[in-house]
XYZ file of N, CA and C in Angstrom:
753
model
N 11.915 39.125 -26.972
C 11.271 38.214 -26.046
C 12.313 37.331 -25.350
N 12.113 36.999 -24.072
C 13.072 36.157 -23.375
C 13.030 34.731 -23.908
N 14.188 34.137 -24.104
C 14.270 32.752 -24.541
C 14.766 31.913 -23.377
N 13.944 30.988 -22.905
C 14.289 30.241 -21.700
C 14.357 28.741 -21.945
N 13.966 28.293 -23.132
C 13.898 26.867 -23.401
C 15.247 26.171 -23.317
N 16.329 26.888 -23.587
C 17.650 26.263 -23.597
C 18.368 26.346 -22.252
N 17.719 26.913 -21.244
C 18.321 27.036 -19.922
C 17.989 25.787 -19.096
N 18.986 25.229 -18.430
C 18.753 24.086 -17.555
C 18.133 24.578 -16.258
N 16.903 24.154 -15.987
C 16.137 24.675 -14.865
C 15.902 23.589 -13.825
N 16.208 23.882 -12.579
C 15.905 22.965 -11.481
C 14.385 22.879 -11.320
N 13.877 21.668 -11.108
C 12.437 21.477 -10.996
C 11.795 21.079 -12.307
N 12.610 20.873 -13.349
C 12.094 20.428 -14.642
C 11.518 19.013 -14.491
N 10.199 18.824 -14.628
C 9.594 17.503 -14.410
C 9.988 16.481 -15.470
N 10.535 16.921 -16.582
C 10.949 15.981 -17.622
C 12.081 15.083 -17.131
N 12.954 15.638 -16.285
C 14.052 14.852 -15.742
C 13.542 13.779 -14.784
N 12.565 14.147 -13.950
C 12.001 13.197 -12.997
C 11.214 12.107 -13.715
N 10.479 12.480 -14.752
C 9.727 11.483 -15.520
C 10.677 10.468 -16.156
N 11.799 10.942 -16.673
C 12.792 10.048 -17.271
C 13.343 9.068 -16.232
N 13.579 9.561 -15.011
C 14.098 8.706 -13.937
C 13.101 7.592 -13.595
N 11.821 7.937 -13.418
C 10.821 6.937 -13.054
C 10.563 5.961 -14.204
N 10.654 6.420 -15.434
C 10.472 5.536 -16.578
C 11.567 4.471 -16.615
N 12.800 4.898 -16.407
C 13.918 3.948 -16.389
C 13.808 3.005 -15.196
N 13.354 3.532 -14.044
C 13.194 2.689 -12.850
C 12.110 1.645 -13.055
N 11.049 2.014 -13.762
C 9.957 1.075 -14.025
C 10.435 -0.122 -14.834
N 11.422 0.082 -15.669
C 11.978 -1.002 -16.477
C 13.031 -1.798 -15.718
N 13.783 -1.127 -14.852
C 14.901 -1.779 -14.170
C 14.486 -2.564 -12.931
N 13.536 -2.037 -12.151
C 13.188 -2.667 -10.869
C 12.670 -4.098 -11.022
N 11.733 -4.391 -11.933
C 11.288 -5.784 -12.069
C 12.447 -6.727 -12.385
N 13.356 -6.312 -13.228
C 14.503 -7.145 -13.579
C 15.384 -7.404 -12.364
N 15.655 -6.363 -11.572
C 16.505 -6.505 -10.399
C 15.880 -7.420 -9.345
N 14.572 -7.381 -9.205
C 13.902 -8.206 -8.201
C 13.709 -9.645 -8.669
N 13.753 -9.870 -9.957
C 13.613 -11.234 -10.468
C 14.917 -12.012 -10.303
N 16.051 -11.324 -10.308
C 17.350 -11.992 -10.181
C 17.460 -12.887 -8.942
N 16.994 -12.449 -7.742
C 17.115 -13.320 -6.560
C 16.358 -14.639 -6.691
N 15.352 -14.714 -7.567
C 14.588 -15.964 -7.712
C 15.448 -17.075 -8.296
N 16.592 -16.742 -8.875
C 17.482 -17.762 -9.426
C 18.253 -18.486 -8.326
N 18.351 -17.846 -7.145
C 19.183 -18.406 -6.072
C 18.435 -18.621 -4.759
N 17.305 -17.943 -4.583
C 16.589 -18.008 -3.317
C 15.196 -18.587 -3.480
N 14.619 -18.976 -2.353
C 13.236 -19.425 -2.360
C 12.320 -18.203 -2.285
N 11.049 -18.431 -1.970
C 10.055 -17.347 -1.897
C 10.030 -16.559 -3.203
N 10.010 -17.305 -4.318
C 10.057 -16.655 -5.634
C 8.881 -15.710 -5.850
N 7.716 -16.108 -5.347
C 6.531 -15.274 -5.556
C 6.678 -13.916 -4.871
N 7.355 -13.891 -3.709
C 7.562 -12.634 -2.985
C 8.423 -11.690 -3.810
N 9.516 -12.230 -4.375
C 10.423 -11.391 -5.159
C 9.765 -10.903 -6.444
N 9.082 -11.812 -7.124
C 8.439 -11.437 -8.386
C 7.354 -10.393 -8.150
N 6.527 -10.620 -7.111
C 5.457 -9.666 -6.797
C 6.024 -8.304 -6.411
N 7.082 -8.311 -5.590
C 7.697 -7.051 -5.173
C 8.248 -6.291 -6.372
N 8.891 -7.024 -7.275
C 9.445 -6.377 -8.462
C 8.379 -5.784 -9.357
N 7.305 -6.541 -9.561
C 6.231 -6.046 -10.418
C 5.523 -4.851 -9.798
N 5.286 -4.932 -8.472
C 4.635 -3.805 -7.781
C 5.513 -2.564 -7.853
N 6.824 -2.746 -7.586
C 7.742 -1.607 -7.642
C 7.823 -1.004 -9.026
N 7.893 -1.870 -10.050
C 7.953 -1.379 -11.420
C 6.683 -0.659 -11.840
N 5.538 -1.243 -11.478
C 4.255 -0.612 -11.817
C 4.095 0.726 -11.103
N 4.572 0.789 -9.856
C 4.463 2.038 -9.103
C 5.277 3.142 -9.774
N 6.518 2.816 -10.170
C 7.353 3.814 -10.845
C 6.748 4.201 -12.193
N 6.186 3.209 -12.899
C 5.538 3.513 -14.171
C 4.332 4.416 -13.985
N 3.585 4.186 -12.896
C 2.422 5.020 -12.595
C 2.847 6.458 -12.298
N 3.950 6.611 -11.538
C 4.455 7.949 -11.249
C 4.919 8.656 -12.521
N 5.572 7.896 -13.403
C 6.008 8.480 -14.678
C 4.806 8.932 -15.500
N 3.726 8.149 -15.440
C 2.508 8.505 -16.168
C 1.874 9.766 -15.590
N 1.862 9.863 -14.264
C 1.291 11.042 -13.617
C 2.061 12.311 -13.983
N 3.350 12.162 -14.208
C 4.187 13.329 -14.496
C 3.967 13.890 -15.891
N 3.193 13.194 -16.712
C 2.907 13.718 -18.054
C 2.235 15.082 -17.975
N 1.313 15.240 -17.024
C 0.622 16.524 -16.873
C 1.571 17.601 -16.366
N 2.486 17.217 -15.473
C 3.463 18.181 -14.973
C 4.375 18.653 -16.099
N 4.760 17.725 -16.968
C 5.597 18.087 -18.114
C 4.844 19.033 -19.039
N 3.555 18.755 -19.250
C 2.742 19.615 -20.109
C 2.657 21.021 -19.523
N 2.431 21.121 -18.209
C 2.353 22.437 -17.568
C 3.694 23.168 -17.637
N 4.775 22.423 -17.495
C 6.095 23.028 -17.563
C 6.363 23.604 -18.954
N 6.040 22.840 -19.979
C 6.252 23.308 -21.348
C 5.343 24.488 -21.678
N 4.124 24.478 -21.119
C 3.233 25.623 -21.300
C 3.808 26.867 -20.618
N 4.415 26.676 -19.433
C 5.022 27.807 -18.723
C 6.163 28.401 -19.538
N 6.993 27.554 -20.132
C 8.089 28.038 -20.966
C 7.554 28.814 -22.166
N 6.469 28.293 -22.753
C 5.877 28.971 -23.911
C 5.313 30.335 -23.518
N 4.691 30.414 -22.343
C 4.134 31.690 -21.884
C 5.246 32.716 -21.632
N 6.363 32.248 -21.084
C 7.481 33.162 -20.852
C 8.014 33.678 -22.175
N 8.184 32.784 -23.131
C 8.680 33.205 -24.447
C 7.717 34.167 -25.135
N 6.409 34.020 -24.839
C 5.405 34.900 -25.448
C 5.122 36.147 -24.611
N 5.793 36.260 -23.477
C 5.596 37.439 -22.631
C 4.317 37.393 -21.821
N 3.742 36.206 -21.598
C 2.485 36.075 -20.861
C 2.766 35.791 -19.382
N 3.123 36.826 -18.652
C 3.372 36.684 -17.222
C 3.029 38.004 -16.540
N 2.918 37.961 -15.228
C 2.545 39.158 -14.477
C 3.702 40.132 -14.356
N 4.891 39.604 -14.117
C 6.028 40.473 -13.840
C 7.340 39.790 -14.195
N 8.243 40.561 -14.748
C 9.619 40.125 -14.947
C 10.516 41.067 -14.152
N 11.353 40.481 -13.295
C 12.272 41.275 -12.505
C 13.705 40.972 -12.872
N 14.536 41.996 -12.904
C 15.972 41.857 -13.114
C 16.688 42.322 -11.846
N 17.728 41.626 -11.470
C 18.467 41.957 -10.258
C 19.900 42.375 -10.587
N 20.448 43.171 -9.699
C 21.868 43.485 -9.815
C 22.657 42.361 -9.140
N 23.923 42.251 -9.477
C 24.765 41.213 -8.879
C 24.857 41.380 -7.366
N 24.928 42.618 -6.909
C 25.016 42.882 -5.468
C 23.743 42.452 -4.751
N 22.588 42.788 -5.334
C 21.311 42.372 -4.740
C 21.249 40.860 -4.622
N 21.641 40.204 -5.686
C 21.537 38.739 -5.709
C 22.503 38.084 -4.733
N 23.708 38.624 -4.635
C 24.705 38.057 -3.731
C 24.228 38.111 -2.289
N 23.677 39.243 -1.868
C 23.182 39.371 -0.497
C 22.014 38.425 -0.236
N 21.117 38.312 -1.211
C 19.953 37.445 -1.043
C 20.357 35.968 -1.017
N 21.233 35.557 -1.919
C 21.564 34.137 -2.071
C 22.228 33.555 -0.833
N 23.007 34.357 -0.115
C 23.634 33.872 1.107
C 22.584 33.563 2.176
N 21.577 34.426 2.297
C 20.495 34.181 3.245
C 19.651 32.981 2.817
N 19.393 32.881 1.515
C 18.581 31.782 0.997
C 19.287 30.446 1.181
N 20.600 30.427 1.056
C 21.363 29.195 1.237
C 21.200 28.659 2.652
N 21.203 29.526 3.631
C 21.007 29.098 5.017
C 19.611 28.517 5.222
N 18.609 29.129 4.602
C 17.250 28.596 4.711
C 17.171 27.198 4.097
N 17.816 27.024 2.982
C 17.781 25.730 2.288
C 18.541 24.655 3.059
N 19.618 25.027 3.715
C 20.359 24.061 4.522
C 19.502 23.543 5.675
N 18.761 24.434 6.314
C 17.874 24.022 7.402
C 16.792 23.078 6.897
N 16.228 23.387 5.733
C 15.189 22.526 5.159
C 15.760 21.168 4.777
N 16.974 21.139 4.228
C 17.623 19.879 3.849
C 17.857 18.991 5.066
N 18.292 19.603 6.158
C 18.525 18.850 7.391
C 17.236 18.243 7.910
N 16.154 18.990 7.849
C 14.849 18.497 8.312
C 14.389 17.316 7.460
N 14.518 17.426 6.145
C 14.103 16.354 5.245
C 14.924 15.090 5.487
N 16.221 15.245 5.686
C 17.107 14.100 5.915
C 16.742 13.369 7.197
N 16.540 14.109 8.283
C 16.186 13.486 9.562
C 14.850 12.757 9.467
N 13.878 13.361 8.812
C 12.561 12.727 8.686
C 12.646 11.451 7.846
N 13.434 11.485 6.776
C 13.585 10.316 5.912
C 14.232 9.159 6.659
N 15.267 9.437 7.449
C 15.937 8.388 8.218
C 14.974 7.765 9.215
N 14.176 8.581 9.898
C 13.219 8.068 10.881
C 12.171 7.179 10.226
N 11.590 7.639 9.116
C 10.555 6.862 8.419
C 11.133 5.562 7.871
N 12.338 5.620 7.326
C 12.972 4.433 6.744
C 13.261 3.384 7.812
N 13.727 3.806 8.972
C 14.020 2.867 10.051
C 12.753 2.173 10.548
N 11.683 2.928 10.690
C 10.411 2.341 11.113
C 9.911 1.359 10.058
N 10.015 1.726 8.781
C 9.579 0.842 7.694
C 10.393 -0.439 7.680
N 11.679 -0.345 7.960
C 12.544 -1.530 7.985
C 12.113 -2.487 9.085
N 11.850 -1.954 10.260
C 11.425 -2.803 11.387
C 10.110 -3.504 11.084
N 9.155 -2.762 10.497
C 7.857 -3.346 10.153
C 8.031 -4.440 9.090
N 8.877 -4.201 8.104
C 9.102 -5.171 7.038
C 9.749 -6.442 7.574
N 10.721 -6.289 8.463
C 11.379 -7.450 9.061
C 10.374 -8.297 9.835
N 9.494 -7.641 10.563
C 8.457 -8.374 11.311
C 7.526 -9.125 10.353
N 7.198 -8.503 9.224
C 6.281 -9.100 8.258
C 6.877 -10.369 7.633
N 8.188 -10.364 7.364
C 8.846 -11.504 6.715
C 9.547 -12.440 7.709
N 9.264 -12.310 8.976
C 9.988 -13.075 9.997
C 9.785 -14.581 9.889
N 8.699 -15.034 9.268
C 8.408 -16.462 9.158
C 8.875 -17.066 7.834
N 9.455 -16.266 6.982
C 9.915 -16.778 5.687
C 11.182 -17.617 5.860
N 11.364 -18.607 4.965
C 12.534 -19.489 5.030
C 13.829 -18.724 4.754
N 13.745 -17.774 3.849
C 14.917 -16.971 3.497
C 14.955 -15.668 4.284
N 14.591 -15.767 5.568
C 14.467 -14.546 6.378
C 15.771 -13.756 6.420
N 16.895 -14.438 6.610
C 18.175 -13.746 6.713
C 18.491 -13.010 5.413
N 18.311 -13.707 4.282
C 18.592 -13.090 2.982
C 17.624 -11.939 2.708
N 16.341 -12.172 3.050
C 15.336 -11.135 2.813
C 15.610 -9.909 3.676
N 15.937 -10.137 4.953
C 16.221 -9.001 5.846
C 17.456 -8.240 5.372
N 18.431 -8.977 4.820
C 19.633 -8.321 4.302
C 19.292 -7.445 3.101
N 18.468 -7.993 2.203
C 18.075 -7.227 1.019
C 17.257 -6.004 1.419
N 16.314 -6.189 2.359
C 15.496 -5.057 2.815
C 16.382 -3.993 3.450
N 17.382 -4.449 4.211
C 18.311 -3.506 4.818
C 19.097 -2.723 3.776
N 19.535 -3.436 2.720
C 20.270 -2.766 1.642
C 19.375 -1.758 0.929
N 18.118 -2.162 0.671
C 17.170 -1.260 0.014
C 16.909 -0.038 0.882
N 16.766 -0.254 2.202
C 16.525 0.862 3.120
C 17.704 1.829 3.132
N 18.907 1.267 3.211
C 20.106 2.116 3.188
C 20.212 2.856 1.863
N 19.891 2.140 0.774
C 19.945 2.765 -0.550
C 18.956 3.924 -0.635
N 17.733 3.716 -0.093
C 16.720 4.762 -0.131
C 17.162 5.982 0.671
N 17.726 5.743 1.859
C 18.217 6.850 2.677
C 19.345 7.581 1.949
N 20.278 6.785 1.381
C 21.408 7.392 0.658
C 20.921 8.183 -0.555
N 19.903 7.633 -1.257
C 19.362 8.314 -2.428
C 18.716 9.635 -2.037
N 17.955 9.618 -0.932
C 17.314 10.846 -0.458
C 18.352 11.899 -0.085
N 19.385 11.463 0.656
C 20.444 12.397 1.041
C 21.138 12.942 -0.200
N 21.371 12.047 -1.185
C 22.026 12.479 -2.427
C 21.181 13.518 -3.155
N 19.860 13.246 -3.264
C 18.977 14.169 -3.977
C 18.925 15.515 -3.266
N 18.816 15.476 -1.928
C 18.761 16.717 -1.157
C 20.050 17.516 -1.331
N 21.183 16.818 -1.192
C 22.469 17.496 -1.347
C 22.695 17.958 -2.780
N 22.287 17.118 -3.729
C 22.457 17.482 -5.134
C 21.645 18.727 -5.465
N 20.407 18.764 -4.960
C 19.554 19.934 -5.189
C 20.159 21.185 -4.570
N 20.664 21.021 -3.338
C 21.282 22.154 -2.642
C 22.542 22.620 -3.374
N 23.382 21.661 -3.803
C 24.621 22.015 -4.503
C 24.339 22.613 -5.876
N 23.277 22.097 -6.545
C 22.903 22.656 -7.844
C 22.448 24.099 -7.683
N 21.656 24.335 -6.642
C 21.208 25.706 -6.386
C 22.407 26.615 -6.097
N 23.356 26.107 -5.289
C 24.545 26.890 -4.973
C 25.340 27.206 -6.251
N 25.491 26.203 -7.106
C 26.243 26.383 -8.347
C 25.576 27.407 -9.254
N 24.237 27.301 -9.389
C 23.516 28.182 -10.304
C 23.314 29.587 -9.765
N 23.340 29.724 -8.440
C 22.972 31.006 -7.851
C 24.076 31.703 -7.073
N 25.157 30.983 -6.765
C 26.259 31.593 -6.023
C 27.579 31.461 -6.787
N 27.910 30.223 -7.167
C 29.197 30.004 -7.831
C 29.249 30.646 -9.217
N 28.149 30.466 -9.964
C 28.075 31.029 -11.317
C 26.812 31.879 -11.411
N 26.973 33.165 -11.539
C 25.839 34.083 -11.636
C 25.893 34.773 -12.994
N 24.846 34.564 -13.799
C 24.784 35.193 -15.121
C 23.429 35.878 -15.293
N 23.152 36.351 -16.491
C 21.912 37.101 -16.728
C 20.670 36.234 -16.525
N 20.806 34.915 -16.759
C 19.660 34.029 -16.547
C 19.362 33.863 -15.062
N 20.419 33.856 -14.249
C 20.234 33.763 -12.801
C 19.569 35.017 -12.248
N 19.937 36.161 -12.785
C 19.470 37.439 -12.250
C 18.119 37.857 -12.815
N 17.238 36.887 -13.015
C 15.927 37.155 -13.607
C 14.856 36.340 -12.904
N 13.682 36.936 -12.761
C 12.527 36.220 -12.215
C 11.307 36.480 -13.095
N 10.571 35.425 -13.383
C 9.299 35.529 -14.105
C 8.194 35.046 -13.176
N 7.211 35.902 -12.935
C 6.117 35.565 -12.028
C 4.802 35.581 -12.801
N 4.090 34.459 -12.751
C 2.795 34.337 -13.411
C 1.754 33.900 -12.381
N 0.513 33.769 -12.807
C -0.552 33.384 -11.876
C -0.388 31.960 -11.358
N 0.160 31.079 -12.194
C 0.229 29.670 -11.811
C 1.643 29.147 -11.625
N 2.655 29.943 -11.942
C 4.028 29.441 -11.824
C 5.002 30.593 -11.601
N 6.201 30.202 -11.184
C 7.294 31.146 -10.989
C 8.580 30.503 -11.508
N 9.349 31.253 -12.269
C 10.711 30.854 -12.614
C 11.627 31.899 -11.987
N 12.314 31.485 -10.943
C 13.139 32.397 -10.155
C 14.591 31.994 -10.308
N 15.361 32.823 -11.010
C 16.713 32.418 -11.337
C 16.646 31.253 -12.312
N 17.140 30.093 -11.907
C 17.070 28.891 -12.736
C 16.278 27.796 -12.019
N 15.236 28.240 -11.317
C 14.419 27.312 -10.549
C 12.947 27.520 -10.901
N 12.233 26.402 -11.076
C 10.837 26.442 -11.532
C 9.913 25.920 -10.446
N 8.786 26.623 -10.249
C 7.754 26.198 -9.308
C 6.388 26.407 -9.954
N 5.529 25.400 -9.843
C 4.172 25.500 -10.376
C 3.192 25.296 -9.232
N 2.179 26.167 -9.148
C 1.211 26.113 -8.052
C -0.052 25.330 -8.416
N -0.051 24.703 -9.569
C -1.230 23.949 -10.006
C -0.956 22.452 -10.100
N 0.114 21.996 -9.461
C 0.408 20.571 -9.431
C -0.573 19.872 -8.489
N -0.871 18.578 -8.721
C -1.758 17.844 -7.815
C -1.211 17.848 -6.386
N -2.063 18.179 -5.443
C -1.647 18.202 -4.047
C -0.918 19.459 -3.633
N -0.795 20.437 -4.544
C -0.100 21.684 -4.234
C -1.036 22.858 -4.499
N -1.092 23.768 -3.576
C -1.923 24.957 -3.763
C -1.234 26.158 -3.129
N -1.505 27.319 -3.702
C -0.943 28.571 -3.189
C -1.905 29.149 -2.164
N -1.452 29.245 -0.917
C -2.313 29.754 0.144
C -2.361 31.276 0.166
N -1.194 31.884 0.138
C -1.151 33.346 0.214
C 0.197 33.862 -0.289
N 0.241 35.150 -0.542
C 1.471 35.823 -0.968
C 1.632 37.083 -0.138
N 2.793 37.250 0.466
C 3.049 38.392 1.336
C 4.404 39.016 1.008
N 4.641 40.171 1.610
C 5.944 40.814 1.530
C 6.586 40.731 2.914
N 7.759 40.089 2.966
C 8.469 39.925 4.222
C 9.935 40.292 4.017
N 10.404 41.300 4.745
C 11.816 41.710 4.683
C 12.283 41.955 3.243
N 11.505 42.706 2.503
C 11.815 43.058 1.117
C 11.841 41.843 0.189
N 11.142 40.790 0.601
C 11.015 39.597 -0.240
C 9.543 39.306 -0.495
N 9.250 38.811 -1.685
C 7.908 38.349 -1.997
C 7.850 36.877 -1.622
N 7.002 36.547 -0.660
C 6.974 35.198 -0.101
C 5.673 34.497 -0.476
N 5.802 33.380 -1.182
C 4.666 32.541 -1.544
C 4.560 31.417 -0.523
N 3.412 31.319 0.136
C 3.173 30.222 1.073
C 2.412 29.127 0.338
N 3.045 27.972 0.217
C 2.499 26.861 -0.566
C 2.072 25.748 0.366
N 0.887 25.190 0.118
C 0.404 24.064 0.910
C 0.612 22.779 0.125
N 1.249 21.810 0.762
C 1.478 20.508 0.157
C 0.588 19.500 0.867
N -0.322 18.895 0.126
C -1.301 17.976 0.711
C -0.844 16.533 0.485
N -0.389 15.905 1.554
C -0.028 14.492 1.508
C -0.817 13.810 2.624
N -0.206 12.864 3.324
C -0.902 12.268 4.463
C -1.177 13.329 5.524
N -0.235 14.239 5.653
C -0.413 15.383 6.537
C -0.097 16.646 5.750
N -0.934 17.628 5.894
C -0.711 18.874 5.170
C 0.529 19.577 5.718
N 1.295 20.122 4.824
C 2.500 20.848 5.222
C 2.579 22.133 4.416
N 3.173 23.133 5.016
C 3.349 24.412 4.341
C 4.827 24.651 4.050
N 5.077 25.245 2.912
C 6.445 25.578 2.515
C 6.452 26.988 1.953
N 7.496 27.723 2.222
C 7.582 29.097 1.743
C 8.603 29.220 0.620
N 8.192 29.891 -0.438
C 9.072 30.205 -1.552
C 9.381 31.696 -1.475
N 10.645 32.021 -1.263
C 11.066 33.405 -1.064
C 11.684 33.964 -2.335
N 11.139 35.080 -2.816
C 11.625 35.714 -4.038
C 12.044 37.148 -3.723
N 13.238 37.489 -4.092
C 13.763 38.814 -3.837
C 13.028 39.869 -4.665
N 12.648 40.947 -4.011
C 12.046 42.084 -4.706
C 13.163 43.067 -5.052
N 13.370 43.385 -6.320
C 14.433 44.335 -6.684
C 14.170 45.714 -6.087
N 15.212 46.483 -5.975
C 15.078 47.829 -5.434
C 14.122 48.664 -6.297
N 13.168 49.309 -5.613
C 12.208 50.153 -6.311
C 11.015 49.421 -6.894
N 10.857 48.127 -6.572
C 9.773 47.342 -7.158
C 8.724 46.904 -6.133
N 8.672 47.587 -4.998
C 7.691 47.231 -3.963
C 6.263 47.372 -4.495
N 5.988 48.434 -5.236
C 4.638 48.651 -5.764
C 4.231 47.536 -6.731
N 5.151 47.106 -7.580
C 4.824 46.025 -8.501
C 4.604 44.724 -7.740
N 5.324 44.537 -6.619
C 5.107 43.353 -5.783
C 3.711 43.383 -5.165
N 3.264 44.568 -4.744
C 1.916 44.703 -4.178
C 0.847 44.412 -5.233
N 1.111 44.817 -6.466
C 0.166 44.525 -7.553
C 0.070 43.024 -7.797
N 1.200 42.329 -7.701
C 1.201 40.872 -7.863
C 0.345 40.225 -6.782
N 0.522 40.686 -5.546
C -0.259 40.141 -4.426
C -1.744 40.359 -4.657
N -2.129 41.560 -5.088
C -3.546 41.863 -5.348
C -4.101 40.984 -6.459
N -3.327 40.809 -7.522
C -3.787 39.991 -8.642
C -3.980 38.550 -8.237
N -3.017 37.992 -7.524
C -3.100 36.598 -7.080
C -4.207 36.403 -6.050
N -4.427 37.406 -5.222
C -5.510 37.317 -4.221
C -6.877 37.277 -4.903
N -7.033 38.044 -5.952
C -8.323 38.056 -6.683
C -8.550 36.757 -7.444
N -7.461 36.150 -7.938
C -7.607 34.951 -8.754
C -7.726 33.687 -7.922
N -7.400 33.763 -6.636
C -7.451 32.560 -5.772
C -8.850 32.312 -5.244
């Protein structure tokens, strides 16, 4: 049976839950510090508590994602999946170069959108606090927070892209050259995707250019679609068609 529990997988919700848990503890403390030197103490205290509670709420929500992730690992170890594919190094090398270009385009789009939203939020926040006595200090802090948020987003996007490059191009091993496909999740190389997360649904599955493509709908303020591209090994077109039929019946 495949053992996957000891493999470091991108998309592991346990890492994100740990980040939000630590942020929930740190943010209130960081926002309380300015009350020692500045006025508008209630603004700082309220902002810190709201920020901390929000991160704590996100960490709480991720409990279900962690449970689903651990269940997915258990199913893989027990052989409960639709298909397991193995790739040759040559197949993977050709695919990964194309996939890297797709990911770079997506990273650029996310970065531009984040900068635009952050700038608009900064302007609105400055207008909201324009009558405060500590307006200059508050605007400076908001500006630092905005820059930090943009920098954090860029870091996460680049880190994710570089991690994918490291796991799939720089270092290719037997764990990279494997895909597990189930009804509710996919582990492709060292990357995990679950189609039963809140706000996420699988719209359709198709075959495009010898790839099995999952079209995923992300429901936020505006619905968005994202494609997950999985390489079909040579001679496995029929098994890919069976996966599509199975997922179509279960949806």
